[in-house]
Phi, psi and omega in degrees: 000133180277125178298139177248164180131174183284127174252124179258134176247125183235130176271142182224168172262186184296320181297314179292324178296321178298320179292334180261022184306320182301322179290316177299317181296319182298315178297311183302312183298320179295312187288315187275000169283342183277158170297149006271007187274312175056043182281141179261179183301323180295323178295316179297317179300318180295318179301319185275345165295320178291321180304321181296326175287319181297322183290350175281347180291130178297332186268000182293138172240143178218160176218141182228132177252137180213159179281178180299331180264013173091006179290122179287131183239342181197159180205159175205150173199160179183182181194164181299143179282131185277158183301330182263021181301149174263001185308312183290332180291340184275353177293143180289332176236134182294153176248163181302149181307322182293328179292323185271359180293128178231144179231010181090354180229334189296320189237134172261125179268116177274107188278314180215144171209117185207148178229133180294147188312309185297343183251015180281161178077012180245010179080014182294317180298319177300317180294321177297316180299315180295317180297321182294321186266348184301119175085002181287155183261358182294156176277335189202166179234138182238139178208162170247140176218141178292130183297339178276356173272079191296318182298318180296312181300318180296318180295316180299319177298319179296331180275357176110359177288153173226146178284131180244357179165190178230152183214158172240085187283348179225163175297141181135172186277343190281133169267142178250146173284134175259124185237147184230135175245120177270111183286351183267353186261164179289345181285344181289125177266097185274189181307130180085355181278175180272183173089355184236020182279192179308136184093347177238034183265120180283069191303321197230114153079079158266138177237119181291160183262205186292346175295347180282000000 
């Protein structure tokens, strides 16, 4: 049974995200324990050691979704890709120099976007995505997603992302799809736009790249 009730989405900065680490961790641990990620407690602990460093970034943006009684149901966070990022180096096939050019402002790296199972299919991921990107000055958004996370990949395409290559951002056999959203084009489905309702919820698993 899908829980009903008011879901609130709140955008925060790095300092507030650090204070809400337990909520981010709860969402992450639930979602990434599922296939195709199958992360264990040690994986979650490693992610949140990194999270504590990431939340110190002045430019970090985060969003947290919760029920009326404070139960965390979804989260997202990211920050601008830095000029010395290794993200582009991890692609299996090189991209043109102009595509990989970074100046610390051009590209927003979406590190994580996830919604816990009982609250999927209600547009929560779309709302998190919109809250995270609302008002940013970047030209584009970059993310990695596991190709077996079909719901997430489908939603990103519906929101205007396109696959630009494949990468292996971590040790292991899995290749991840690298997707790019151009915020300057008409294909971008921004706040209040269509394409992100129930059935287009990127429920499970965006994984950020080396820009993190």
